[in-house]
Tab-separated table of C-alpha atoms in Angstrom:
chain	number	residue	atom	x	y	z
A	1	UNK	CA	0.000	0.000	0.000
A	2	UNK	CA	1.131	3.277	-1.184
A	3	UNK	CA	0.067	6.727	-0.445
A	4	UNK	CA	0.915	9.712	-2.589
A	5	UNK	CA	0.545	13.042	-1.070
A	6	UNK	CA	0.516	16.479	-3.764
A	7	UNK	CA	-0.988	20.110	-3.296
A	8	UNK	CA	1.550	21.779	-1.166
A	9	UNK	CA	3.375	24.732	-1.513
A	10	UNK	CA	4.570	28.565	-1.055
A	11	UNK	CA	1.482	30.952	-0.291
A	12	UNK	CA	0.822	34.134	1.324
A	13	UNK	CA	-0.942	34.526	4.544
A	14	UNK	CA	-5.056	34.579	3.506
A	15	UNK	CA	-4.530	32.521	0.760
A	16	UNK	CA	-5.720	29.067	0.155
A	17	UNK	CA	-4.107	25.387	-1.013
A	18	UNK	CA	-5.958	22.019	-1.388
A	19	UNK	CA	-3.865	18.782	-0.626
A	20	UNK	CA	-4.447	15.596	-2.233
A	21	UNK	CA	-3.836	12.080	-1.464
A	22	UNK	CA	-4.381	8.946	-2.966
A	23	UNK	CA	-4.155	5.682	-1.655
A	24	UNK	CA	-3.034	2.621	-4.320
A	25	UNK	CA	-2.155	-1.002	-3.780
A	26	UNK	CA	-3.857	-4.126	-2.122
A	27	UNK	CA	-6.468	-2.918	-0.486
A	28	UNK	CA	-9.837	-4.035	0.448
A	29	UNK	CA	-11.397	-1.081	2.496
A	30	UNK	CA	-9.963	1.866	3.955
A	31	UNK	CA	-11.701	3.224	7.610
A	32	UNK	CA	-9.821	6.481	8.869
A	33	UNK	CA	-8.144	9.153	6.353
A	34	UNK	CA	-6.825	11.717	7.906
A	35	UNK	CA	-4.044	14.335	7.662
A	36	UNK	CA	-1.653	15.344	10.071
A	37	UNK	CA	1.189	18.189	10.216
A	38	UNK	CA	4.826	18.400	11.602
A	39	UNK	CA	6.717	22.158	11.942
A	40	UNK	CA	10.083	22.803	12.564
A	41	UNK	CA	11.144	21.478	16.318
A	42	UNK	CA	7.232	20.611	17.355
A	43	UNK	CA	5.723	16.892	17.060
A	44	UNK	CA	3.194	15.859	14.559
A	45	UNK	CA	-0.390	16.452	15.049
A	46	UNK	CA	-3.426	15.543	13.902
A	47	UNK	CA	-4.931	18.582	12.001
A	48	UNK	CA	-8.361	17.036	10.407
A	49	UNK	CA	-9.556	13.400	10.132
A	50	UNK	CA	-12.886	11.834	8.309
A	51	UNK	CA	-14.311	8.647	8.558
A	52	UNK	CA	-15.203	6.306	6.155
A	53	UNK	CA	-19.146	7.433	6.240
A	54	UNK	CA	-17.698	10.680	6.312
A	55	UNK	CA	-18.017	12.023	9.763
A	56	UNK	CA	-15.032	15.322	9.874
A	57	UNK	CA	-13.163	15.989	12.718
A	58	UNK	CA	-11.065	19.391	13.032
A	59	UNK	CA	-8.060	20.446	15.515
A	60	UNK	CA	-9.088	23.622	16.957
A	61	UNK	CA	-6.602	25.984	15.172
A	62	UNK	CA	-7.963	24.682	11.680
A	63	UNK	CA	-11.691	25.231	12.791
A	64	UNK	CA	-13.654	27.104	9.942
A	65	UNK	CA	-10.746	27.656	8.142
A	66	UNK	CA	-9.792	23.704	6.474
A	67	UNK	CA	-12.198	21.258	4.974
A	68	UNK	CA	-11.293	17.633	4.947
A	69	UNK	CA	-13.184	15.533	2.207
A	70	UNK	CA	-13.000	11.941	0.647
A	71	UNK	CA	-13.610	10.055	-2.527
A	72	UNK	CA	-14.414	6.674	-1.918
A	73	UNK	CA	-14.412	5.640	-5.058
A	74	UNK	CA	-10.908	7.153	-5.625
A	75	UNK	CA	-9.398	6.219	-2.466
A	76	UNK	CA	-8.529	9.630	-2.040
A	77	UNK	CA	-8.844	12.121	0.497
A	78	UNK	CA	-8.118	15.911	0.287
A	79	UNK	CA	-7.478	18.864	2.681
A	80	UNK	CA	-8.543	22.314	1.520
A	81	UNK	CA	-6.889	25.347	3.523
A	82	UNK	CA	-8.288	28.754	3.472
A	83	UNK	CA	-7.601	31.587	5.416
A	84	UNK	CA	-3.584	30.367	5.207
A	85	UNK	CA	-1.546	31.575	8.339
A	86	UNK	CA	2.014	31.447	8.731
A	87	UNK	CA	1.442	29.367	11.722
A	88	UNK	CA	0.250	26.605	8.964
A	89	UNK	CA	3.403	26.531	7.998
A	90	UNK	CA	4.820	22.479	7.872
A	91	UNK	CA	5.143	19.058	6.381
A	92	UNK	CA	1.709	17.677	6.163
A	93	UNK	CA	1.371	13.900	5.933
A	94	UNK	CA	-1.562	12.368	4.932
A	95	UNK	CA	-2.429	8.539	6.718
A	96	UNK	CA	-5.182	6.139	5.671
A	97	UNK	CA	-5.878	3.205	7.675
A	98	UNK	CA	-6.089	0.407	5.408
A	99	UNK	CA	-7.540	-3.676	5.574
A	100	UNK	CA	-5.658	-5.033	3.142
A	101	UNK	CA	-6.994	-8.265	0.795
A	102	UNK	CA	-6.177	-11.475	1.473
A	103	UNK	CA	-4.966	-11.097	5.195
A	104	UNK	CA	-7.099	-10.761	8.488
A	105	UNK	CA	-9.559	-8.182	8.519
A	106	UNK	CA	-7.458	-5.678	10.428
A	107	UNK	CA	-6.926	-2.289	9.878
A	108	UNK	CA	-3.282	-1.299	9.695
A	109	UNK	CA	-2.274	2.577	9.293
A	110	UNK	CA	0.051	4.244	6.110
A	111	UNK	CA	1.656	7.213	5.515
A	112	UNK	CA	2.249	9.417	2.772
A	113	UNK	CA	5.947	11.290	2.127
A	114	UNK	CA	4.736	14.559	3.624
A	115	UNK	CA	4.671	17.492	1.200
A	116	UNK	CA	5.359	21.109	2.408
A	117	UNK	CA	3.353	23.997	3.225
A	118	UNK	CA	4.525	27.227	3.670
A	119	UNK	CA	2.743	30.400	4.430
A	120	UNK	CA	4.556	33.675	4.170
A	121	UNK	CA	3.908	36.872	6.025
């Protein structure tokens, strides 16, 4: 299982960005998508997560300002950003926890590469 995080970039505070990431390989269902974020010297966190009858969840800081949203279908799952502050600024890695077919119906979680956002002042 693969996951291929895009959409990141260099934008200026107020702007927006959508992130993308799709999820290839042997799979048989996917439960949680979610994306997370890592700055400079802090640990990752979770910044938005959706389940897989689309239920959002939001870290505070990203309230009214991010939308997370999933294609089934597609495997995919996508972050918009709005309202870009520097504070945004980091690595944002996308996860999908994945049942894979032909093993025991377990869901196991993946990672994307991380792709950077940067918001300038």
């Amino acid at each position: 299982v693969q996951l291929q995080a895009s959409g990141g970039g260099l934008v200026q505070a107020g702007g927006s960005l959508r992130l993308s990431c799709v999820a290839s390989g042997s799979i048989f269902s996917i439960n949680f998508m979610g994306w997370y974020r890592q700055a400079p010297g802090k640990q990752r966190e979770l910044v938005a997560g959706i389940t897989s009858d689309g239920n959002p969840n939001y870290a505070d800081s990203v309230k009214g300002r991010f939308t997370i949203t999933r294609d089934n279908a597609k495997n995919t799952v996508y972050l918009q950003m709005n309202s870009l502050r520097p504070e945004d600024t980091a690595v944002y890695y996308c996860r999908a926890d994945v049942r894979r077919v032909f093993t025991i119906p377990t869901f196991n979680p993946y990672w994307g590469q991380g792709t950077l956002v940067t918001v300038s002042s």
